[in-house]
Coordinates of C-alpha atoms in Angstrom, one line a residue:
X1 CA 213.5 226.3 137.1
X2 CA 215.0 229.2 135.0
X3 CA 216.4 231.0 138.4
X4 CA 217.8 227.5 139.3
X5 CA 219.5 227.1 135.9
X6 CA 220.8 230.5 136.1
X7 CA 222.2 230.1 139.4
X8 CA 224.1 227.2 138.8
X9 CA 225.8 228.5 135.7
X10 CA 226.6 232.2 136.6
X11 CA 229.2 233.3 139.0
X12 CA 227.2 235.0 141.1
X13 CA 223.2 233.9 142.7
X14 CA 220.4 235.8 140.9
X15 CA 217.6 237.1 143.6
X16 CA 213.4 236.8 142.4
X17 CA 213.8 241.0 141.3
X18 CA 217.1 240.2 139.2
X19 CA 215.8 237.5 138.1
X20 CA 212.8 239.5 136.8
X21 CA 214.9 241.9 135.7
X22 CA 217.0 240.0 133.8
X23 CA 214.6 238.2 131.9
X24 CA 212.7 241.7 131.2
X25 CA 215.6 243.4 129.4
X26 CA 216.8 240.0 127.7
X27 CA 213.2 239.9 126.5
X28 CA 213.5 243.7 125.4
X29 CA 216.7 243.1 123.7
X30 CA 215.3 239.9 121.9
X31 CA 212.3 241.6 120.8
X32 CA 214.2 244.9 119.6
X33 CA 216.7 241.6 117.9
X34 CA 213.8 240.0 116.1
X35 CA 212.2 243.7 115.3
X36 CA 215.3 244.8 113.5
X37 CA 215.7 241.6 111.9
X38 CA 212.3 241.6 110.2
X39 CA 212.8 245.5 109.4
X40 CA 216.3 244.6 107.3
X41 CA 213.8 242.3 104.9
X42 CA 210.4 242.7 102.8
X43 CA 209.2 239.7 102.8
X44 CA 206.7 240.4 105.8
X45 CA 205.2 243.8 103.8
X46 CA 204.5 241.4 100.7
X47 CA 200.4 240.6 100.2
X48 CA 199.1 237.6 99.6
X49 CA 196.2 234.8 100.5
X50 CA 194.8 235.3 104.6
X51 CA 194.7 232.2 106.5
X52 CA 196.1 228.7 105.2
X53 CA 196.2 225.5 107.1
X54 CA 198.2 225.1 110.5
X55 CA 200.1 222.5 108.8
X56 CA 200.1 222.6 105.1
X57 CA 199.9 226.2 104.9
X58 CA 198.7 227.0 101.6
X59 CA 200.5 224.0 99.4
X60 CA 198.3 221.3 99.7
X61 CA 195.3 224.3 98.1
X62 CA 197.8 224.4 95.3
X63 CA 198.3 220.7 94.7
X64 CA 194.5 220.2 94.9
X65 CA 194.0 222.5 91.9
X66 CA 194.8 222.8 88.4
X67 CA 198.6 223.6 87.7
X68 CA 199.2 227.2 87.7
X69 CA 195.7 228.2 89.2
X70 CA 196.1 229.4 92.1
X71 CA 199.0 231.6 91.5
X72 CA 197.2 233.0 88.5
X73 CA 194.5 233.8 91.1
X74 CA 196.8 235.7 93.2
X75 CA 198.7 237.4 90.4
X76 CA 195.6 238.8 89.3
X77 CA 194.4 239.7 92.8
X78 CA 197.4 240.7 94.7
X79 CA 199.8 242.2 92.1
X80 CA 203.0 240.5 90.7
X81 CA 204.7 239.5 93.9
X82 CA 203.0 237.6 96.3
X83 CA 203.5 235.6 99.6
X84 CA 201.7 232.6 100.9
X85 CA 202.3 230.3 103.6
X86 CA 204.5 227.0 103.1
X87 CA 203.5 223.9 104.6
X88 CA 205.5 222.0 107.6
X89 CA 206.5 225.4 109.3
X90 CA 208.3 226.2 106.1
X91 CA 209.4 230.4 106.0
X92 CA 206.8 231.9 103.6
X93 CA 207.2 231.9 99.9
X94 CA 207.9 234.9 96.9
X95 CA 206.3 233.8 94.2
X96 CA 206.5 236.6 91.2
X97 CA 205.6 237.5 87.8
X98 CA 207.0 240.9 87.7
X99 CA 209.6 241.3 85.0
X100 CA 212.4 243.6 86.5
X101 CA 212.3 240.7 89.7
X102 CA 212.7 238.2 87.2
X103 CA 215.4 240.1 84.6
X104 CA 217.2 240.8 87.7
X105 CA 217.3 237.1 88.9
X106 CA 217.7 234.6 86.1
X107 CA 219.6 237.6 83.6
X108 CA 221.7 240.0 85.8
X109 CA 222.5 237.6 88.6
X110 CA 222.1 234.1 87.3
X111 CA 224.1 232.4 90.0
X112 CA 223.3 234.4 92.6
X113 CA 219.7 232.3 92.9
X114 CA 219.9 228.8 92.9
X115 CA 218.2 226.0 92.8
X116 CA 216.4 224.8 95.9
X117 CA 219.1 222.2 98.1
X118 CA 215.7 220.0 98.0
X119 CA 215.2 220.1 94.3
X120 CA 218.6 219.7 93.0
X121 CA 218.5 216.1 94.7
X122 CA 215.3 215.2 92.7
X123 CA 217.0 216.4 89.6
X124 CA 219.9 213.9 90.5
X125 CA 217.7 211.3 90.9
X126 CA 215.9 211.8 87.3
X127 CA 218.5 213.3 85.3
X128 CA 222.3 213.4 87.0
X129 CA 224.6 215.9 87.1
X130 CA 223.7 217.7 83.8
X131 CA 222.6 220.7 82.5
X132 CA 219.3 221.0 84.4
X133 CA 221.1 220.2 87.6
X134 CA 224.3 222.3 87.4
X135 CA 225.1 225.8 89.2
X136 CA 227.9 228.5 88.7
X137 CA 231.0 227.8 86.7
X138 CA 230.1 223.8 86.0
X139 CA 227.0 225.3 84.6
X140 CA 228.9 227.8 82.2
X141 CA 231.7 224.7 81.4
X142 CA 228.6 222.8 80.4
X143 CA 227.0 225.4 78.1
X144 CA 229.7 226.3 76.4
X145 CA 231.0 222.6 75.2
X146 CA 227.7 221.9 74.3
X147 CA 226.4 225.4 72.7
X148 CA 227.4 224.3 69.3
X149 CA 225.2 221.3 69.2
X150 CA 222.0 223.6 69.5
X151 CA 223.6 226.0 66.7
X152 CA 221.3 227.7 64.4
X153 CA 223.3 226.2 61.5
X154 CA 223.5 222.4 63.4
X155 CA 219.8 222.7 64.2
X156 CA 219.2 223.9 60.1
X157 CA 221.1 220.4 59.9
X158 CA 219.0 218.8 61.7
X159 CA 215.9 219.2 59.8
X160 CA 215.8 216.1 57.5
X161 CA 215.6 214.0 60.4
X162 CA 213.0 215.7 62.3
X163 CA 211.0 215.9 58.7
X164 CA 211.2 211.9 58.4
X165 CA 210.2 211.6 61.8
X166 CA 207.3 213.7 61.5
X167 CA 206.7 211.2 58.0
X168 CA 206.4 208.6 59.8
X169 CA 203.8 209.7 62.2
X170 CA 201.4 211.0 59.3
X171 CA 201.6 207.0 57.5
X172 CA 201.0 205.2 61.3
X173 CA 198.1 207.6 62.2
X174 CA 196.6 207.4 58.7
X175 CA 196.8 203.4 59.2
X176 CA 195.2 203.5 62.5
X177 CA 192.5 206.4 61.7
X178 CA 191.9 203.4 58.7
X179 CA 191.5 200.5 60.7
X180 CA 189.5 202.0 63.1
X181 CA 186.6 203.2 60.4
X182 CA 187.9 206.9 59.8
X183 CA 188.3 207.5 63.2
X184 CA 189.7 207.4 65.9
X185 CA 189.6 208.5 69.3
X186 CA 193.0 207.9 70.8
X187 CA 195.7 209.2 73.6
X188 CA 197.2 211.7 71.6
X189 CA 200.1 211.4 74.4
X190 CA 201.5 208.3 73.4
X191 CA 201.8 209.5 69.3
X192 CA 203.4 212.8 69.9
X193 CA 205.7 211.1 72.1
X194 CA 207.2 208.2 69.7
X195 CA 207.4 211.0 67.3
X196 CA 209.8 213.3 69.4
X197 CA 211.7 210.4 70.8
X198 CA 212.2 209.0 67.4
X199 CA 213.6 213.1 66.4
X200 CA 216.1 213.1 69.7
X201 CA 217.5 209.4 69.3
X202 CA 218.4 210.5 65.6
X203 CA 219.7 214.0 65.9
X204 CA 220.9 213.7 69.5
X205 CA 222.4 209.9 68.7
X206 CA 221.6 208.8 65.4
X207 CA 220.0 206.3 67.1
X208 CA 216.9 204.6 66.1
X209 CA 213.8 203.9 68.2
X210 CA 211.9 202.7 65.1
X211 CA 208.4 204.6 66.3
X212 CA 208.5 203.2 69.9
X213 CA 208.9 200.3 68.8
X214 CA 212.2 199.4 69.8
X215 CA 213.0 197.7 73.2
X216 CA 214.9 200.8 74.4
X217 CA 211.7 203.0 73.1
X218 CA 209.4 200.7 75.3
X219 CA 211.5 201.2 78.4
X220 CA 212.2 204.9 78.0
X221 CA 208.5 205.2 77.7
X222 CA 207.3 202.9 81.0
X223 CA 209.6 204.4 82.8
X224 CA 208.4 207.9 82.4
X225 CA 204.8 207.2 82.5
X226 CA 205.6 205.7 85.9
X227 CA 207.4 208.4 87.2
X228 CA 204.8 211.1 85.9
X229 CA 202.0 209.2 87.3
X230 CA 203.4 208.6 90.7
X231 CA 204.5 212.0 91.2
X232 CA 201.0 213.2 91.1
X233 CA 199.5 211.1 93.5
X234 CA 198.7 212.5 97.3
X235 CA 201.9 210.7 98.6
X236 CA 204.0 212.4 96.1
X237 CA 203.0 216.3 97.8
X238 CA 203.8 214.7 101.5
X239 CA 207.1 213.4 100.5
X240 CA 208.0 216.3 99.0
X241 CA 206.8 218.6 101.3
X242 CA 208.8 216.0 104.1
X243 CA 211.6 215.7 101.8
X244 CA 212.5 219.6 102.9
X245 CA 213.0 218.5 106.5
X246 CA 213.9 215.4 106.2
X247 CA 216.1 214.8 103.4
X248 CA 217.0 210.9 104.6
X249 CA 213.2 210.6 102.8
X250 CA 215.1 210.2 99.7
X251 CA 215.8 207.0 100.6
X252 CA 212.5 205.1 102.0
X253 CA 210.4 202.6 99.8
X254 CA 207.7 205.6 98.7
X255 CA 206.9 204.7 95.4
X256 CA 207.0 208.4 94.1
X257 CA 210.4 208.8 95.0
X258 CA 211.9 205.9 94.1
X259 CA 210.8 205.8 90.5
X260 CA 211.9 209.0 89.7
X261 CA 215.1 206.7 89.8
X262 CA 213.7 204.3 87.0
X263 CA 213.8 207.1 83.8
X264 CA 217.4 207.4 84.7
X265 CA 218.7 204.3 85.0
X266 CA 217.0 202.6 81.4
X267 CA 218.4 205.6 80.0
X268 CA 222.1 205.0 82.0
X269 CA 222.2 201.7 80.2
X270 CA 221.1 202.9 76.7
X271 CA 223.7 205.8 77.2
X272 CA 226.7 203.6 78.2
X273 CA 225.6 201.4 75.0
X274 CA 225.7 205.0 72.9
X275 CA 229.4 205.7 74.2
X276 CA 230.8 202.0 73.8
X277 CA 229.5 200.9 70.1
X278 CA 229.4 205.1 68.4
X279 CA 232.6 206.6 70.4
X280 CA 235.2 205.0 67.9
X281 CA 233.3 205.9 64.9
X282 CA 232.4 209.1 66.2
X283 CA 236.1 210.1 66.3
X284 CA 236.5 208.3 62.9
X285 CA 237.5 210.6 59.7
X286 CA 234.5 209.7 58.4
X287 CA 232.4 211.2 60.8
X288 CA 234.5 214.4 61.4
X289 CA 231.3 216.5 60.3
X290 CA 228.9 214.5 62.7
X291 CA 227.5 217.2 64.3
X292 CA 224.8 215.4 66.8
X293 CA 225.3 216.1 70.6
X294 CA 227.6 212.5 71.1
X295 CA 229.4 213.6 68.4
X296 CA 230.4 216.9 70.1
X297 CA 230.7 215.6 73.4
X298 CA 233.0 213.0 72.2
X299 CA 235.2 215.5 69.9
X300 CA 235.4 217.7 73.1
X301 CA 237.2 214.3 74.8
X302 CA 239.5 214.1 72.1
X303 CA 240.5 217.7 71.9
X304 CA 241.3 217.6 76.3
X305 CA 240.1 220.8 76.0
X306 CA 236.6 220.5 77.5
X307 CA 237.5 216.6 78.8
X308 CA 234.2 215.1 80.2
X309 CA 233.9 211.8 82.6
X310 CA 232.1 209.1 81.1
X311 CA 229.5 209.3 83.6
X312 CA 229.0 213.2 82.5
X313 CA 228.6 212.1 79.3
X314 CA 226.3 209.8 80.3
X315 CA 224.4 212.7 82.1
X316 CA 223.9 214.7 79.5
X317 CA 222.5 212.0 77.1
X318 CA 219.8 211.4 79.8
X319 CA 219.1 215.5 80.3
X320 CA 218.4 215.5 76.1
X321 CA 216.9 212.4 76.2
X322 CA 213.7 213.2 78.9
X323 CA 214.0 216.8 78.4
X324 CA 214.3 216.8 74.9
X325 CA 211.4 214.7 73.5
X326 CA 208.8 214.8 76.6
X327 CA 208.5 218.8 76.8
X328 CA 207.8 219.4 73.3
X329 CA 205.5 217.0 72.9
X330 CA 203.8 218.1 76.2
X331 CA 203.2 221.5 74.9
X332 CA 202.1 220.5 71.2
X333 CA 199.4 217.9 72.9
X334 CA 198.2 220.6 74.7
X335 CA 198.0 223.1 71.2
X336 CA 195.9 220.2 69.7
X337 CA 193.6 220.5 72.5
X338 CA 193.1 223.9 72.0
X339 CA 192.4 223.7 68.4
X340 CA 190.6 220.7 69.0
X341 CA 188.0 223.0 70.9
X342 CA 188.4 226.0 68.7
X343 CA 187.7 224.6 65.2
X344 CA 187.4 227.5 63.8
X345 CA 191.0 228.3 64.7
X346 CA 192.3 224.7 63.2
X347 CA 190.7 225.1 59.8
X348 CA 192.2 228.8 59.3
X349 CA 195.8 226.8 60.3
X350 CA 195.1 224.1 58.0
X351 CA 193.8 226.3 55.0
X352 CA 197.4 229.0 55.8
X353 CA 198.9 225.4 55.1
X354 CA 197.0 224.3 52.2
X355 CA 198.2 227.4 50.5
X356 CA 201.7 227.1 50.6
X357 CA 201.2 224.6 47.6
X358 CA 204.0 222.1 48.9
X359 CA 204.8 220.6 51.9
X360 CA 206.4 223.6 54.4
X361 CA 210.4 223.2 54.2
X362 CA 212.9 225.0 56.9
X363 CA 212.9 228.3 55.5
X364 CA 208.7 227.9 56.0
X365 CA 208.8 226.6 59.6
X366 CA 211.3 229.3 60.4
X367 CA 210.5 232.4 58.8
X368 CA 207.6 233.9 60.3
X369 CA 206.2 235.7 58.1
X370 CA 205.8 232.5 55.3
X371 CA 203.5 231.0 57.9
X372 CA 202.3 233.8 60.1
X373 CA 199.1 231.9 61.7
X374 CA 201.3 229.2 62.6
X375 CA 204.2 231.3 64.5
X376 CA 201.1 232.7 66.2
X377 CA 199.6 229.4 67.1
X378 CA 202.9 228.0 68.2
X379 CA 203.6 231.4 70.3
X380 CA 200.0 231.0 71.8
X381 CA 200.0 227.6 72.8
X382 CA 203.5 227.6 74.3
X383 CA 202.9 231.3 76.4
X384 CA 199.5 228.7 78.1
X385 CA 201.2 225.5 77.9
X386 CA 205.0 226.0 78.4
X387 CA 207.0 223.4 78.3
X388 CA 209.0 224.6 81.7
X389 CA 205.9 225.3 83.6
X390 CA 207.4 226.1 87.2
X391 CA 211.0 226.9 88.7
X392 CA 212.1 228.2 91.5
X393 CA 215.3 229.7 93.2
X394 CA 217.2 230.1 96.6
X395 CA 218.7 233.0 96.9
X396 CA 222.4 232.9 98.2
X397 CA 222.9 236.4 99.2
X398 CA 220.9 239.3 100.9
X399 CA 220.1 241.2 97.8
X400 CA 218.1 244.1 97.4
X401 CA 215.2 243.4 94.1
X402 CA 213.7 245.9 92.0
X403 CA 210.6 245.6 91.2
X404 CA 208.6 247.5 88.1
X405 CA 205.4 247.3 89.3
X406 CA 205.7 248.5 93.1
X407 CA 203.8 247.2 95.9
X408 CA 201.7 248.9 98.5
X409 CA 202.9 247.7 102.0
X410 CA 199.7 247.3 104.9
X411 CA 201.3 250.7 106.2
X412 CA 200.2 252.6 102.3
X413 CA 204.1 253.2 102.0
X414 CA 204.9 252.5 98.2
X415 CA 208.4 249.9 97.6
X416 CA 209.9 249.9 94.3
X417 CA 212.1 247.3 95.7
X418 CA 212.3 244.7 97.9
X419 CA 215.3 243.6 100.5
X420 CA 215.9 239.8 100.2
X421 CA 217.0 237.5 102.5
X422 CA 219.8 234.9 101.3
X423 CA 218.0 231.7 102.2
X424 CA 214.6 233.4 100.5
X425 CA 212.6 230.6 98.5
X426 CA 211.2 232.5 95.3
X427 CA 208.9 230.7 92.8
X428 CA 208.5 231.2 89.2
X429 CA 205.4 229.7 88.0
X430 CA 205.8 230.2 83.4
X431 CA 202.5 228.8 83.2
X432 CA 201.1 231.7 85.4
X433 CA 203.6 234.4 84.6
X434 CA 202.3 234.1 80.9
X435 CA 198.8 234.6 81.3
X436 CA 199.0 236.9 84.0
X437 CA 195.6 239.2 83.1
X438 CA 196.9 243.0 84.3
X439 CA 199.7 242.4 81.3
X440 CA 197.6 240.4 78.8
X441 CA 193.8 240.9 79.6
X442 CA 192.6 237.8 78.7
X443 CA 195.7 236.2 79.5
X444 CA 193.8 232.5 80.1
X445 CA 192.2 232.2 76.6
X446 CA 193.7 230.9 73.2
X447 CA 193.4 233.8 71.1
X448 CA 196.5 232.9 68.4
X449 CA 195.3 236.4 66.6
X450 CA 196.9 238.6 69.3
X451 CA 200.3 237.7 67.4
X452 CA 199.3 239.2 64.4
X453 CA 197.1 241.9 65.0
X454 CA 197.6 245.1 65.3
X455 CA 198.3 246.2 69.3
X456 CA 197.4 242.7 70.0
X457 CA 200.2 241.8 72.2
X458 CA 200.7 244.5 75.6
X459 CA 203.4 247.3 75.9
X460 CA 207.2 245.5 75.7
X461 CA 207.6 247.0 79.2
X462 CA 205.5 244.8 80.3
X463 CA 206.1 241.6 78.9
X464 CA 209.1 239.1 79.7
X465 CA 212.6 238.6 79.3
X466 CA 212.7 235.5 77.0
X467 CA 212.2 234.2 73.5
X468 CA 209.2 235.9 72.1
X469 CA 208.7 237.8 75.8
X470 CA 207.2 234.9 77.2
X471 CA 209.2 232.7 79.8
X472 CA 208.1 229.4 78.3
X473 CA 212.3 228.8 77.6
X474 CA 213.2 230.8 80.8
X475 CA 215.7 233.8 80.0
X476 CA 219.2 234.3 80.5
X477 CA 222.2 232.3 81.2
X478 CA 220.0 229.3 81.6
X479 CA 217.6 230.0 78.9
X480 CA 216.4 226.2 77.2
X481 CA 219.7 225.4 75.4
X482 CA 217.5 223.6 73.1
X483 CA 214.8 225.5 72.1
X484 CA 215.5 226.4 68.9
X485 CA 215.3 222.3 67.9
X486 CA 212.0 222.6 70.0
X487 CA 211.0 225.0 67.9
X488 CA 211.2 223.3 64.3
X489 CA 209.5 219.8 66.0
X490 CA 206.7 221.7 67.3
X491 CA 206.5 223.4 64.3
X492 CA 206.7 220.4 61.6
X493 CA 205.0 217.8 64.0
X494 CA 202.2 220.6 64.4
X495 CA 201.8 222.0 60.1
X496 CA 201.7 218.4 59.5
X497 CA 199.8 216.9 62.2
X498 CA 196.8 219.6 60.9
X499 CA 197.4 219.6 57.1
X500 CA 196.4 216.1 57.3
X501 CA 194.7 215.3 60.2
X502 CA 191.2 216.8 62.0
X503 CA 191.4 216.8 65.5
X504 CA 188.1 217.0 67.4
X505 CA 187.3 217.3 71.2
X506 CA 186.7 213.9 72.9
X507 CA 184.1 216.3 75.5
X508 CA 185.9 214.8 78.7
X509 CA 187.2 217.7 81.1
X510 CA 191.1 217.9 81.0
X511 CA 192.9 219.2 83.8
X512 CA 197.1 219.6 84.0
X513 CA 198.9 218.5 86.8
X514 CA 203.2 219.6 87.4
X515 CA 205.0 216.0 87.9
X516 CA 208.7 216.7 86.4
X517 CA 206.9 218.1 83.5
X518 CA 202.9 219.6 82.9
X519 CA 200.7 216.4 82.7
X520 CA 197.1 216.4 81.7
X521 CA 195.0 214.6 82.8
X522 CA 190.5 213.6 82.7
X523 CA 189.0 214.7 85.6
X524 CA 187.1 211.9 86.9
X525 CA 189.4 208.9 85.8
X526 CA 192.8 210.6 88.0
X527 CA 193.2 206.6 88.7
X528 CA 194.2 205.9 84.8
X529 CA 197.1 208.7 84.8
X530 CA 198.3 211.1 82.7
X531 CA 196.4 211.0 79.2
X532 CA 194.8 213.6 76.9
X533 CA 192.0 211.5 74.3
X534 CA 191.2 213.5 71.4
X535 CA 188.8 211.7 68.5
X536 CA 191.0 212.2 65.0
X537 CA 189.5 211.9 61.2
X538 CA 191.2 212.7 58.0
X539 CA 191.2 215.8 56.5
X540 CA 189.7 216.4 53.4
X541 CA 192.1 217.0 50.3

């Protein structure tokens, strides 16, 4: 068949010995093709797990365990860059935790590794075109015209609302913890949640949810518990794992997909009501100081400077919106299960509190050394429970990595770099990263004290890039734009939450699972969602 082939195409007729010849140096060449092709990249001399399924490789191990596990399994066994198998024939994956790979990616060469072409879509879908979603120079036009609503001085500004908000929660929990006979065992999920969405509709807005009680509060909050919920089913891995191939998938009745739509679209409608009833008054004399993030979007339209679509505007609402309240709380649910099973650990917090003498003000949430227990609780339970938990990058180039911690190829020869393919999938798992055990020994426990102990924390070298070296904000260019607000709500929802409140373990196991954000969830009731029960009592005066 191949000499027929060949014969009717070429000029001339091959014989059975050309033939044979033919197809003995084309093989040659191919091979010394593919060998010099493999020999231009590292990937290949990278360790990582043996084996993994024909078809799933080793992602479907990963989606059947806790969030982060595995690759804290391999960090700890293989070193700080690893490879495993992707599923569906998929080229194999980086995933990394050493800090010059990282520096050199997300600081030094920001735009140079992007966003996976089968992420970015699902980002559409849930957020639009904003922030999370944006590359290169729209990424930089988008910081900078809204940089100055995350201001230290704006956020300082800020505060009142977020302490009113936090108010509120301490009067509805009391009342419940009340009714229910001095305690209450309770989804801690759902009160965390009305309390940062209550802090983002006035600071971001001045909009008010009224506790999740609101209509628009109701449908912000179905919509996400659907979308979290389906995307941690079984048919949420194959469709995204299918979704790489077969990007048309985007558009079939899987219910995983398609509600990732939902979240966007309530919030499309609330954000279009923002723009319509507050732009006027928002360019108004009397609100020239407003300083919330419509306020600044809005100026920037009027000045033509930074001129925004509506649509764009609309965008970024949704971004602060789902970002904004539904990490924070994420990680300061997780901190109260932590302290939930580490009394001893809650009552120092709560007595560092007590002693203030008055309820903590800015300058106490923000000065670390007023409250030194509660920066290191704050810094512990985000470096476990980040609120970005996993990211990953293409990268768009050939690019040569360093790497601080080298790697010992299956030859013994030593790499303190690695050459990168453009087209490379690298994976950076925060949740992993930060409790990696070669950098902080017992990198998987709550120990709060490392933070204020002497030598506690490891060598700088070693740690990360980001805000307190730890990449639960990410570092760079694309470091959260909003962290600093996270900051004081996790810091005031958390003083308060324990200065009043005791929170006890409700002795159900609690595993996390990654859908858009970490989700916990009890091990033998998966069917029922994303929850976290706690049992709550007063705490004595």
């Amino acid at each position: 068949m191949i000499q027929a082939f060949l014969n009717r195409f070429a000029l001339v007729e091959f014989t059975d010995t050309q033939l044979g010849a033919f197809l003995g140096v084309f093989s040659f060449l191919l091979a010394i093709s593919i060998w010099a092709r493999r020999s231009q990249y590292d990937v290949k001399l990278v360790s990582g797990p043996s084996g993994g399924h024909w078809l799933w490789g080793h992602e479907r191990e990963i989606f059947l365990t806790s969030a982060g596990q595995k690759f804290s399994e391999w960090f700890n066994t293989y070193g700080q860059v690893v490879r495993y198998k992707g599923a569906f024939f998929h080229p194999d994956f980086l995933v990394v935790s050493d800090p010059r790979f990282i520096h050199h990616m997300l600081t030094e060469n920001p735009y140079n590794y992007v966003k996976s072409p089968v992420f970015r879509p699902l980002v559409d879908r849930l957020l639009g075109h904003g922030l999370v979603w944006a590359e290169g120079d729209e990424h930089k036009q988008q910081r900078k015209v809204l940089n100055p609503a995350f201001s230290p001085a704006n956020v300082r500004d800020m505060a009142p609302s977020v302490f009113e908000s936090a108010a509120k929660l301490r009067t509805s929990l009391e009342q419940a913890i009340l009714k229910s006979g001095g305690e209450l065992e309770t989804n801690v999920m759902k009160w965390t949640a009305t309390a940062t969405l209550d802090i983002i509709g006035k600071v971001g807005f001045n909009h008010d949810f009224e506790q999740g009680k609101s209509q628009d509060a109701k449908d912000i909050q179905k919509a996400w518990t659907d979308q979290v919920n389906a995307g941690m089913t079984t048919a949420a891995f194959y469709a995204q794992i299918f979704l790489r191939t077969f990007p048309f998938i985007l558009s079939i009745p899987v219910e995983a997909i398609q509600k990732q739509g939902d979240i966007k679209n309530v919030i499309n409608r609330l954000a279009n009501k923002f723009i319509s009833e507050k732009g006027e008054l928002v360019e108004n004399e009397k609100t020239e100081k407003a300083k919330n993030l419509l306020a600044i979007m809005m100026k920037a339209n009027s000045s033509g400077v930074n001129k925004m679509s509506t649509q764009q505007m609309i965008d970024h609402i949704t971004t602060f919106v789902v970002v904004g309240h539904e990490t924070t709380a994420g990680s300061l649910n997780m901190t109260l299960l932590e302290l939930a099973q580490h009394p001893d650990k809650q009552q120092r917090l709560r007595e560092e509190i007590i002693s203030l003498g008055h309820e903590p003000t800015y300058e106490d949430l923000t000065a670390p050394e007023r409250l030194p227990y509660l920066d290191a609780v704050v810094k512990e339970g985000l470096r476990l429970h980040p609120p970005g938990a996993y990211m990953d990058r293409v990268a768009v180039k050939d690019d040569i990595v360093p790497l601080l911690h080298p790697i010992t190829t299956p030859s013994g020869e030593k790499l303190a770099s690695l050459k990168i393919k453009a087209g490379q999938v690298i994976q950076i798992p925060n949740i992993s990263i930060n409790r990696v055990d070669a950098v902080w020994k017992d990198g998987g426990n709550f120990r709060p004290e490392r933070w204020v102990e002497q030598g506690g924390l490891p060598p700088r070298a070693e740690m990360q890039g980001g805000w307190s070296n730890i990449m639960s904000f990410s570092e760079g260019p694309r470091l959260c734009i909003g962290y600093r607000l996270a900051l004081l709500e996790y810091k005031c929802l958390l003083s308060l939450l324990i200065r009043y409140f005791v929170f006890h373990d409700a002795n159900v196991t609690i595993e996390t699972k990654f859908s858009a954000t970490m989700q916990p969830r009890v091990v033998g009731s998966e069917d029922e969602g994303a929850q976290l029960p706690l049992r709550i009592t007063l705490a004595e005066d």
